[in-house]
GROMACS .gro file of C-alpha atoms in nm:
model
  249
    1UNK     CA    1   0.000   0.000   0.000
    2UNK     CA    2   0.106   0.336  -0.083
    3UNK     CA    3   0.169   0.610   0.172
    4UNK     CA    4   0.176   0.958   0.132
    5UNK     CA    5   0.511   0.973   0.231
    6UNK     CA    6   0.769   1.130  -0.040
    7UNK     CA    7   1.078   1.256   0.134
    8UNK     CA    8   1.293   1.133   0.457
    9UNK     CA    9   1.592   1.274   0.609
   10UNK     CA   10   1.832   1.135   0.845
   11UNK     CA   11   2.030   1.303   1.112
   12UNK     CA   12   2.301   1.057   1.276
   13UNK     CA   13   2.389   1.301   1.589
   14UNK     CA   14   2.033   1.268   1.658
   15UNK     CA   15   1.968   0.966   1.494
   16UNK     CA   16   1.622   1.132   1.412
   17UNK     CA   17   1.406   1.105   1.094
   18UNK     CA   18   1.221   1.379   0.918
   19UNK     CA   19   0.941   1.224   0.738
   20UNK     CA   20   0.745   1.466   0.499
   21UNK     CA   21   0.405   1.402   0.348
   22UNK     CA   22   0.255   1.492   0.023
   23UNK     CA   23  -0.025   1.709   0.039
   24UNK     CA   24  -0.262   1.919   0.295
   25UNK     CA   25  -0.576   2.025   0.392
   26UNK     CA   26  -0.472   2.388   0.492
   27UNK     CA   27  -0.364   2.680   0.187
   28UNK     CA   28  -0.107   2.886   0.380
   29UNK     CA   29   0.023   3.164   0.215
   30UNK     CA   30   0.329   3.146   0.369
   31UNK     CA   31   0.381   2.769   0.350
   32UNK     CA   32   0.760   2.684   0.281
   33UNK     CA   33   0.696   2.424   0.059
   34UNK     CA   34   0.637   2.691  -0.154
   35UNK     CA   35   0.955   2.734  -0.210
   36UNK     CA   36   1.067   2.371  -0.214
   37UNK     CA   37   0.891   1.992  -0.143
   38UNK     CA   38   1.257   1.914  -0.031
   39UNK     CA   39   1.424   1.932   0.331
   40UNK     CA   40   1.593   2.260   0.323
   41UNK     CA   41   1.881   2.136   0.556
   42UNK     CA   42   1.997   1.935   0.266
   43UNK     CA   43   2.305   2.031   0.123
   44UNK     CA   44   2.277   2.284  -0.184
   45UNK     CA   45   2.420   2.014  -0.475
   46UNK     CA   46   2.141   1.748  -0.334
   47UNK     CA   47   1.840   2.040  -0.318
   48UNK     CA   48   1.953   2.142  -0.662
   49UNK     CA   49   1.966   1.724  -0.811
   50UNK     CA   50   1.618   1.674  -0.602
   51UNK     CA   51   1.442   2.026  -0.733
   52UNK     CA   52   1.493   1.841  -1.114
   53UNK     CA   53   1.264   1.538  -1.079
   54UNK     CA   54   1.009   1.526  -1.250
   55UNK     CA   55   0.824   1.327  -1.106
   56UNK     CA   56   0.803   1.276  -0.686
   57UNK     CA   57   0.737   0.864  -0.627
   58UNK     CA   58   0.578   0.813  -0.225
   59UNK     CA   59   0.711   0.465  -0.027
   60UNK     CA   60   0.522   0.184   0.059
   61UNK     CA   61   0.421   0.041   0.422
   62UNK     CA   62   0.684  -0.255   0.308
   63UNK     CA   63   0.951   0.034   0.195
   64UNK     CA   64   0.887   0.270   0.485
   65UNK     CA   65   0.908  -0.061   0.735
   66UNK     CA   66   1.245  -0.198   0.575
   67UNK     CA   67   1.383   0.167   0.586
   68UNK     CA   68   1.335   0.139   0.998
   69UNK     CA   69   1.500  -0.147   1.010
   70UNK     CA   70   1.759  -0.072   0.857
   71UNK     CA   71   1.826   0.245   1.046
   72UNK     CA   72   1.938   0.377   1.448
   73UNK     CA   73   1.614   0.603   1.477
   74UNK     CA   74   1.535   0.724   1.856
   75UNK     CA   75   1.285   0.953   1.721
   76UNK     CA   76   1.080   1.021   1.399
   77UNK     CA   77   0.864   1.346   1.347
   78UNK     CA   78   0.558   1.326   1.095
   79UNK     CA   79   0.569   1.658   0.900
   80UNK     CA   80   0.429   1.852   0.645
   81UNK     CA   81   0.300   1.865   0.438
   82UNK     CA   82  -0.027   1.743   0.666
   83UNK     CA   83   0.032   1.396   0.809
   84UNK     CA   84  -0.320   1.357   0.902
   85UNK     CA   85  -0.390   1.354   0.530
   86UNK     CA   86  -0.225   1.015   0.472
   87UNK     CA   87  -0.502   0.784   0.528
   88UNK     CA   88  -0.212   0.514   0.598
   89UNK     CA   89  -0.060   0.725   0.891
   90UNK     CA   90  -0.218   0.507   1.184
   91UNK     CA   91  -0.027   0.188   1.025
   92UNK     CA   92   0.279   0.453   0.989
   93UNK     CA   93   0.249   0.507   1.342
   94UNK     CA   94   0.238   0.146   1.434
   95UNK     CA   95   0.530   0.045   1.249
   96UNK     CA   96   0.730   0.323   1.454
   97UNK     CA   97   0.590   0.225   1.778
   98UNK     CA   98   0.649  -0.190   1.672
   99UNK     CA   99   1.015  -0.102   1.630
  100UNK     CA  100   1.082   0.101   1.935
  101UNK     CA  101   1.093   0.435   1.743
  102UNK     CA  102   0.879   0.757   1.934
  103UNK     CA  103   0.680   0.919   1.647
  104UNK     CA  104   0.559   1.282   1.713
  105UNK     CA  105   0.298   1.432   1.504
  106UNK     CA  106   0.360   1.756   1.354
  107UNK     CA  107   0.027   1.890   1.274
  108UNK     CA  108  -0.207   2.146   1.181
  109UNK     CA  109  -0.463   1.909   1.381
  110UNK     CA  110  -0.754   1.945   1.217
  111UNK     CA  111  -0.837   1.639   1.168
  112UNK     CA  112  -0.718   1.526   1.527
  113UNK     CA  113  -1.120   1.443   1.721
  114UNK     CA  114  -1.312   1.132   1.809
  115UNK     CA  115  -1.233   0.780   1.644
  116UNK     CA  116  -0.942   0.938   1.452
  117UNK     CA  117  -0.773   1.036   1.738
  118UNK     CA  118  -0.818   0.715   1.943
  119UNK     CA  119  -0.700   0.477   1.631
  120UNK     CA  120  -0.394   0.665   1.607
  121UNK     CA  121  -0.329   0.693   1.996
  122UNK     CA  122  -0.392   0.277   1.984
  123UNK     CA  123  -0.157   0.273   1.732
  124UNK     CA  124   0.137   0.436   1.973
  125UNK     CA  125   0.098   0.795   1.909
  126UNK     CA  126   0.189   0.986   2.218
  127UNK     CA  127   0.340   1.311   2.145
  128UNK     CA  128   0.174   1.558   1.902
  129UNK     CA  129   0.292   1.936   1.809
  130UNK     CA  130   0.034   2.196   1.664
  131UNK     CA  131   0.097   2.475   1.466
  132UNK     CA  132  -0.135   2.707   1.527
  133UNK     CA  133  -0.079   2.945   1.273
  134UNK     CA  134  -0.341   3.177   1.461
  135UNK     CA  135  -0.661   3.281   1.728
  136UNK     CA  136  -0.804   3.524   1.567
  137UNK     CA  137  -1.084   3.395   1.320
  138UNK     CA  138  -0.995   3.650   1.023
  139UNK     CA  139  -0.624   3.610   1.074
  140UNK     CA  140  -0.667   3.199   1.022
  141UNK     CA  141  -0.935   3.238   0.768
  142UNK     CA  142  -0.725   3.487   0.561
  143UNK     CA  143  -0.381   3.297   0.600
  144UNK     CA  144  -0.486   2.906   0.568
  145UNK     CA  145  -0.867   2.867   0.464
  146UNK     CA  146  -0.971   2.719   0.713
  147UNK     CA  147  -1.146   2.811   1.031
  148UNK     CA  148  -0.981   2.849   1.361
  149UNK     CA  149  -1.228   2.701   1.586
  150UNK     CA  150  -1.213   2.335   1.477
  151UNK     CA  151  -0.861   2.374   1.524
  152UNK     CA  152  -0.847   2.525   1.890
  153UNK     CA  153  -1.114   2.279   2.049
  154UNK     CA  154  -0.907   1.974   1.888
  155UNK     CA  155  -0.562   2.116   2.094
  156UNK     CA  156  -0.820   2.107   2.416
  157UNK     CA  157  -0.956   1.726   2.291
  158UNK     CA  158  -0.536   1.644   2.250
  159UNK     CA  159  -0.474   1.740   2.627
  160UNK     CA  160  -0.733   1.614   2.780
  161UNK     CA  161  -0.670   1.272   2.629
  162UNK     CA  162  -0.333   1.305   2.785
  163UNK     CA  163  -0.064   1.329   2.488
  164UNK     CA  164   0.232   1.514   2.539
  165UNK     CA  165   0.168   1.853   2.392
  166UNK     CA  166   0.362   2.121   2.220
  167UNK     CA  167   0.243   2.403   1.987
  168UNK     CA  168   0.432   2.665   1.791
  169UNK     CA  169   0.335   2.919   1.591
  170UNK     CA  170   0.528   3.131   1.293
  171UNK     CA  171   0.603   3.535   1.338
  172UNK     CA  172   0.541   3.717   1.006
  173UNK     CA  173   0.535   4.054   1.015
  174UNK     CA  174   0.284   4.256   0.910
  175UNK     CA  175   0.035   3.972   0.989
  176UNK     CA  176   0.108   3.768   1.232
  177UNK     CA  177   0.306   3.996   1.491
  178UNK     CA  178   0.319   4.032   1.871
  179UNK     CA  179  -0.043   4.112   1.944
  180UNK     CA  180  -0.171   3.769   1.762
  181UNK     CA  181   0.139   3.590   1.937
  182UNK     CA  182   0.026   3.729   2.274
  183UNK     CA  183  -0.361   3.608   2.192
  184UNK     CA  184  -0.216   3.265   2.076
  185UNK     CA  185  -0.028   3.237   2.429
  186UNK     CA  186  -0.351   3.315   2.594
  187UNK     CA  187  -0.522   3.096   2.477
  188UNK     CA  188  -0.235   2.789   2.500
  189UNK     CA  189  -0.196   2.902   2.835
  190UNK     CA  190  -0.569   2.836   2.900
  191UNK     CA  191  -0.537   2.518   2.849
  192UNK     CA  192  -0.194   2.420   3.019
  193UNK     CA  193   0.043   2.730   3.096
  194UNK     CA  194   0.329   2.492   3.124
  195UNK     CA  195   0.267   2.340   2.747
  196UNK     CA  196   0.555   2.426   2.560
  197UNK     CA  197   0.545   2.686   2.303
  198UNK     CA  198   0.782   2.758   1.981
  199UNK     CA  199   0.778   3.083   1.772
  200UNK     CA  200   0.938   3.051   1.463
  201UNK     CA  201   1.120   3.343   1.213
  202UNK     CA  202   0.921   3.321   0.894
  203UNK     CA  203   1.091   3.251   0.600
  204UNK     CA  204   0.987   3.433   0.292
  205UNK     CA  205   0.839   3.221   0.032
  206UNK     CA  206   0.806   3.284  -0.336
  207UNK     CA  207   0.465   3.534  -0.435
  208UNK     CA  208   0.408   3.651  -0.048
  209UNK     CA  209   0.468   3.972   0.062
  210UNK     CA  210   0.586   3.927   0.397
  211UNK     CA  211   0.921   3.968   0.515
  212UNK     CA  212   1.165   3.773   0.756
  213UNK     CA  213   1.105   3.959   1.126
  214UNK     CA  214   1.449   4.040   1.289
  215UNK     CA  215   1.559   3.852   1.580
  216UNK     CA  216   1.457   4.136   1.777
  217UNK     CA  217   1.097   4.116   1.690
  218UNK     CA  218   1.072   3.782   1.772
  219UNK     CA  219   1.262   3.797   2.072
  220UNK     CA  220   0.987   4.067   2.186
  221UNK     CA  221   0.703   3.820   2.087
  222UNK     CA  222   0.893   3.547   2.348
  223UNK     CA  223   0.894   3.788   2.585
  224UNK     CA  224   0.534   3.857   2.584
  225UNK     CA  225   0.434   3.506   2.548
  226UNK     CA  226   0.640   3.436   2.863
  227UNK     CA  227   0.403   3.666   3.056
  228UNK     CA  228   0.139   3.329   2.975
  229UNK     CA  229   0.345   3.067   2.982
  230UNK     CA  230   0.653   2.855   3.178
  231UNK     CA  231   0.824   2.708   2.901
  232UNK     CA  232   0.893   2.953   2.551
  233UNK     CA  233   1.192   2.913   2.306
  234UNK     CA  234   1.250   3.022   1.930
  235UNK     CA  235   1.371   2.982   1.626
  236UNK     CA  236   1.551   3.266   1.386
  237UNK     CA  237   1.790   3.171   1.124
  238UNK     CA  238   2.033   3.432   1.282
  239UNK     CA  239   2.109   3.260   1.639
  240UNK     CA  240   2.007   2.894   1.599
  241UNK     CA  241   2.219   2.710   1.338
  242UNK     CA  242   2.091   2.444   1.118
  243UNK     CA  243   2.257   2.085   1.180
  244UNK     CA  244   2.329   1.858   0.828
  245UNK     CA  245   2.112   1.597   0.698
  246UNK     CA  246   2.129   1.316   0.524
  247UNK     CA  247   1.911   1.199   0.251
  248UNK     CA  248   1.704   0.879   0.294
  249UNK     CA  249   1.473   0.889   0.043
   0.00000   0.00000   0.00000
Protein backbone atom coordinates (compact mmCIF):
# COMPACT_ATOMS: atom_id res chain seq x y z
CA UNK A 1 0.00 0.00 0.00
CA UNK A 2 1.06 3.36 -0.83
CA UNK A 3 1.69 6.10 1.72
CA UNK A 4 1.76 9.58 1.32
CA UNK A 5 5.11 9.73 2.31
CA UNK A 6 7.69 11.30 -0.40
CA UNK A 7 10.78 12.56 1.34
CA UNK A 8 12.93 11.33 4.57
CA UNK A 9 15.92 12.74 6.09
CA UNK A 10 18.32 11.35 8.45
CA UNK A 11 20.30 13.03 11.12
CA UNK A 12 23.01 10.57 12.76
CA UNK A 13 23.89 13.01 15.89
CA UNK A 14 20.33 12.68 16.58
CA UNK A 15 19.68 9.66 14.94
CA UNK A 16 16.22 11.32 14.12
CA UNK A 17 14.06 11.05 10.94
CA UNK A 18 12.21 13.79 9.18
CA UNK A 19 9.41 12.24 7.38
CA UNK A 20 7.45 14.66 4.99
CA UNK A 21 4.05 14.02 3.48
CA UNK A 22 2.55 14.92 0.23
CA UNK A 23 -0.25 17.09 0.39
CA UNK A 24 -2.62 19.19 2.95
CA UNK A 25 -5.76 20.25 3.92
CA UNK A 26 -4.72 23.88 4.92
CA UNK A 27 -3.64 26.80 1.87
CA UNK A 28 -1.07 28.86 3.80
CA UNK A 29 0.23 31.64 2.15
CA UNK A 30 3.29 31.46 3.69
CA UNK A 31 3.81 27.69 3.50
CA UNK A 32 7.60 26.84 2.81
CA UNK A 33 6.96 24.24 0.59
CA UNK A 34 6.37 26.91 -1.54
CA UNK A 35 9.55 27.34 -2.10
CA UNK A 36 10.67 23.71 -2.14
CA UNK A 37 8.91 19.92 -1.43
CA UNK A 38 12.57 19.14 -0.31
CA UNK A 39 14.24 19.32 3.31
CA UNK A 40 15.93 22.60 3.23
CA UNK A 41 18.81 21.36 5.56
CA UNK A 42 19.97 19.35 2.66
CA UNK A 43 23.05 20.31 1.23
CA UNK A 44 22.77 22.84 -1.84
CA UNK A 45 24.20 20.14 -4.75
CA UNK A 46 21.41 17.48 -3.34
CA UNK A 47 18.40 20.40 -3.18
CA UNK A 48 19.53 21.42 -6.62
CA UNK A 49 19.66 17.24 -8.11
CA UNK A 50 16.18 16.74 -6.02
CA UNK A 51 14.42 20.26 -7.33
CA UNK A 52 14.93 18.41 -11.14
CA UNK A 53 12.64 15.38 -10.79
CA UNK A 54 10.09 15.26 -12.50
CA UNK A 55 8.24 13.27 -11.06
CA UNK A 56 8.03 12.76 -6.86
CA UNK A 57 7.37 8.64 -6.27
CA UNK A 58 5.78 8.13 -2.25
CA UNK A 59 7.11 4.65 -0.27
CA UNK A 60 5.22 1.84 0.59
CA UNK A 61 4.21 0.41 4.22
CA UNK A 62 6.84 -2.55 3.08
CA UNK A 63 9.51 0.34 1.95
CA UNK A 64 8.87 2.70 4.85
CA UNK A 65 9.08 -0.61 7.35
CA UNK A 66 12.45 -1.98 5.75
CA UNK A 67 13.83 1.67 5.86
CA UNK A 68 13.35 1.39 9.98
CA UNK A 69 15.00 -1.47 10.10
CA UNK A 70 17.59 -0.72 8.57
CA UNK A 71 18.26 2.45 10.46
CA UNK A 72 19.38 3.77 14.48
CA UNK A 73 16.14 6.03 14.77
CA UNK A 74 15.35 7.24 18.56
CA UNK A 75 12.85 9.53 17.21
CA UNK A 76 10.80 10.21 13.99
CA UNK A 77 8.64 13.46 13.47
CA UNK A 78 5.58 13.26 10.95
CA UNK A 79 5.69 16.58 9.00
CA UNK A 80 4.29 18.52 6.45
CA UNK A 81 3.00 18.65 4.38
CA UNK A 82 -0.27 17.43 6.66
CA UNK A 83 0.32 13.96 8.09
CA UNK A 84 -3.20 13.57 9.02
CA UNK A 85 -3.90 13.54 5.30
CA UNK A 86 -2.25 10.15 4.72
CA UNK A 87 -5.02 7.84 5.28
CA UNK A 88 -2.12 5.14 5.98
CA UNK A 89 -0.60 7.25 8.91
CA UNK A 90 -2.18 5.07 11.84
CA UNK A 91 -0.27 1.88 10.25
CA UNK A 92 2.79 4.53 9.89
CA UNK A 93 2.49 5.07 13.42
CA UNK A 94 2.38 1.46 14.34
CA UNK A 95 5.30 0.45 12.49
CA UNK A 96 7.30 3.23 14.54
CA UNK A 97 5.90 2.25 17.78
CA UNK A 98 6.49 -1.90 16.72
CA UNK A 99 10.15 -1.02 16.30
CA UNK A 100 10.82 1.01 19.35
CA UNK A 101 10.93 4.35 17.43
CA UNK A 102 8.79 7.57 19.34
CA UNK A 103 6.80 9.19 16.47
CA UNK A 104 5.59 12.82 17.13
CA UNK A 105 2.98 14.32 15.04
CA UNK A 106 3.60 17.56 13.54
CA UNK A 107 0.27 18.90 12.74
CA UNK A 108 -2.07 21.46 11.81
CA UNK A 109 -4.63 19.09 13.81
CA UNK A 110 -7.54 19.45 12.17
CA UNK A 111 -8.37 16.39 11.68
CA UNK A 112 -7.18 15.26 15.27
CA UNK A 113 -11.20 14.43 17.21
CA UNK A 114 -13.12 11.32 18.09
CA UNK A 115 -12.33 7.80 16.44
CA UNK A 116 -9.42 9.38 14.52
CA UNK A 117 -7.73 10.36 17.38
CA UNK A 118 -8.18 7.15 19.43
CA UNK A 119 -7.00 4.77 16.31
CA UNK A 120 -3.94 6.65 16.07
CA UNK A 121 -3.29 6.93 19.96
CA UNK A 122 -3.92 2.77 19.84
CA UNK A 123 -1.57 2.73 17.32
CA UNK A 124 1.37 4.36 19.73
CA UNK A 125 0.98 7.95 19.09
CA UNK A 126 1.89 9.86 22.18
CA UNK A 127 3.40 13.11 21.45
CA UNK A 128 1.74 15.58 19.02
CA UNK A 129 2.92 19.36 18.09
CA UNK A 130 0.34 21.96 16.64
CA UNK A 131 0.97 24.75 14.66
CA UNK A 132 -1.35 27.07 15.27
CA UNK A 133 -0.79 29.45 12.73
CA UNK A 134 -3.41 31.77 14.61
CA UNK A 135 -6.61 32.81 17.28
CA UNK A 136 -8.04 35.24 15.67
CA UNK A 137 -10.84 33.95 13.20
CA UNK A 138 -9.95 36.50 10.23
CA UNK A 139 -6.24 36.10 10.74
CA UNK A 140 -6.67 31.99 10.22
CA UNK A 141 -9.35 32.38 7.68
CA UNK A 142 -7.25 34.87 5.61
CA UNK A 143 -3.81 32.97 6.00
CA UNK A 144 -4.86 29.06 5.68
CA UNK A 145 -8.67 28.67 4.64
CA UNK A 146 -9.71 27.19 7.13
CA UNK A 147 -11.46 28.11 10.31
CA UNK A 148 -9.81 28.49 13.61
CA UNK A 149 -12.28 27.01 15.86
CA UNK A 150 -12.13 23.35 14.77
CA UNK A 151 -8.61 23.74 15.24
CA UNK A 152 -8.47 25.25 18.90
CA UNK A 153 -11.14 22.79 20.49
CA UNK A 154 -9.07 19.74 18.88
CA UNK A 155 -5.62 21.16 20.94
CA UNK A 156 -8.20 21.07 24.16
CA UNK A 157 -9.56 17.26 22.91
CA UNK A 158 -5.36 16.44 22.50
CA UNK A 159 -4.74 17.40 26.27
CA UNK A 160 -7.33 16.14 27.80
CA UNK A 161 -6.70 12.72 26.29
CA UNK A 162 -3.33 13.05 27.85
CA UNK A 163 -0.64 13.29 24.88
CA UNK A 164 2.32 15.14 25.39
CA UNK A 165 1.68 18.53 23.92
CA UNK A 166 3.62 21.21 22.20
CA UNK A 167 2.43 24.03 19.87
CA UNK A 168 4.32 26.65 17.91
CA UNK A 169 3.35 29.19 15.91
CA UNK A 170 5.28 31.31 12.93
CA UNK A 171 6.03 35.35 13.38
CA UNK A 172 5.41 37.17 10.06
CA UNK A 173 5.35 40.54 10.15
CA UNK A 174 2.84 42.56 9.10
CA UNK A 175 0.35 39.72 9.89
CA UNK A 176 1.08 37.68 12.32
CA UNK A 177 3.06 39.96 14.91
CA UNK A 178 3.19 40.32 18.71
CA UNK A 179 -0.43 41.12 19.44
CA UNK A 180 -1.71 37.69 17.62
CA UNK A 181 1.39 35.90 19.37
CA UNK A 182 0.26 37.29 22.74
CA UNK A 183 -3.61 36.08 21.92
CA UNK A 184 -2.16 32.65 20.76
CA UNK A 185 -0.28 32.37 24.29
CA UNK A 186 -3.51 33.15 25.94
CA UNK A 187 -5.22 30.96 24.77
CA UNK A 188 -2.35 27.89 25.00
CA UNK A 189 -1.96 29.02 28.35
CA UNK A 190 -5.69 28.36 29.00
CA UNK A 191 -5.37 25.18 28.49
CA UNK A 192 -1.94 24.20 30.19
CA UNK A 193 0.43 27.30 30.96
CA UNK A 194 3.29 24.92 31.24
CA UNK A 195 2.67 23.40 27.47
CA UNK A 196 5.55 24.26 25.60
CA UNK A 197 5.45 26.86 23.03
CA UNK A 198 7.82 27.58 19.81
CA UNK A 199 7.78 30.83 17.72
CA UNK A 200 9.38 30.51 14.63
CA UNK A 201 11.20 33.43 12.13
CA UNK A 202 9.21 33.21 8.94
CA UNK A 203 10.91 32.51 6.00
CA UNK A 204 9.87 34.33 2.92
CA UNK A 205 8.39 32.21 0.32
CA UNK A 206 8.06 32.84 -3.36
CA UNK A 207 4.65 35.34 -4.35
CA UNK A 208 4.08 36.51 -0.48
CA UNK A 209 4.68 39.72 0.62
CA UNK A 210 5.86 39.27 3.97
CA UNK A 211 9.21 39.68 5.15
CA UNK A 212 11.65 37.73 7.56
CA UNK A 213 11.05 39.59 11.26
CA UNK A 214 14.49 40.40 12.89
CA UNK A 215 15.59 38.52 15.80
CA UNK A 216 14.57 41.36 17.77
CA UNK A 217 10.97 41.16 16.90
CA UNK A 218 10.72 37.82 17.72
CA UNK A 219 12.62 37.97 20.72
CA UNK A 220 9.87 40.67 21.86
CA UNK A 221 7.03 38.20 20.87
CA UNK A 222 8.93 35.47 23.48
CA UNK A 223 8.94 37.88 25.85
CA UNK A 224 5.34 38.57 25.84
CA UNK A 225 4.34 35.06 25.48
CA UNK A 226 6.40 34.36 28.63
CA UNK A 227 4.03 36.66 30.56
CA UNK A 228 1.39 33.29 29.75
CA UNK A 229 3.45 30.67 29.82
CA UNK A 230 6.53 28.55 31.78
CA UNK A 231 8.24 27.08 29.01
CA UNK A 232 8.93 29.53 25.51
CA UNK A 233 11.92 29.13 23.06
CA UNK A 234 12.50 30.22 19.30
CA UNK A 235 13.71 29.82 16.26
CA UNK A 236 15.51 32.66 13.86
CA UNK A 237 17.90 31.71 11.24
CA UNK A 238 20.33 34.32 12.82
CA UNK A 239 21.09 32.60 16.39
CA UNK A 240 20.07 28.94 15.99
CA UNK A 241 22.19 27.10 13.38
CA UNK A 242 20.91 24.44 11.18
CA UNK A 243 22.57 20.85 11.80
CA UNK A 244 23.29 18.58 8.28
CA UNK A 245 21.12 15.97 6.98
CA UNK A 246 21.29 13.16 5.24
CA UNK A 247 19.11 11.99 2.51
CA UNK A 248 17.04 8.79 2.94
CA UNK A 249 14.73 8.89 0.43
Amino acid sequence: MKTRIHHITYHDKFRSLYVQFRDCNFKCKGCIRRNSLWDEHLPLEELERLKRLKIVETMSLDEFENLIKKLDVSYAVLGGGEPTVDPLLPMIVEILSKHGVNAILLTNAWLLHGEYLERLERAGLKEVCVSIKAVTPEIHAFYTGAEVDVVLRNFRELYERGFELRAESIYIPGLIEVEEIERIAQFIASVNSSIPYRIDAYCPVKGAPWRRPTVDEVLRAVEVAEKYLSDVSFLHPEVHKSHGVIRCV
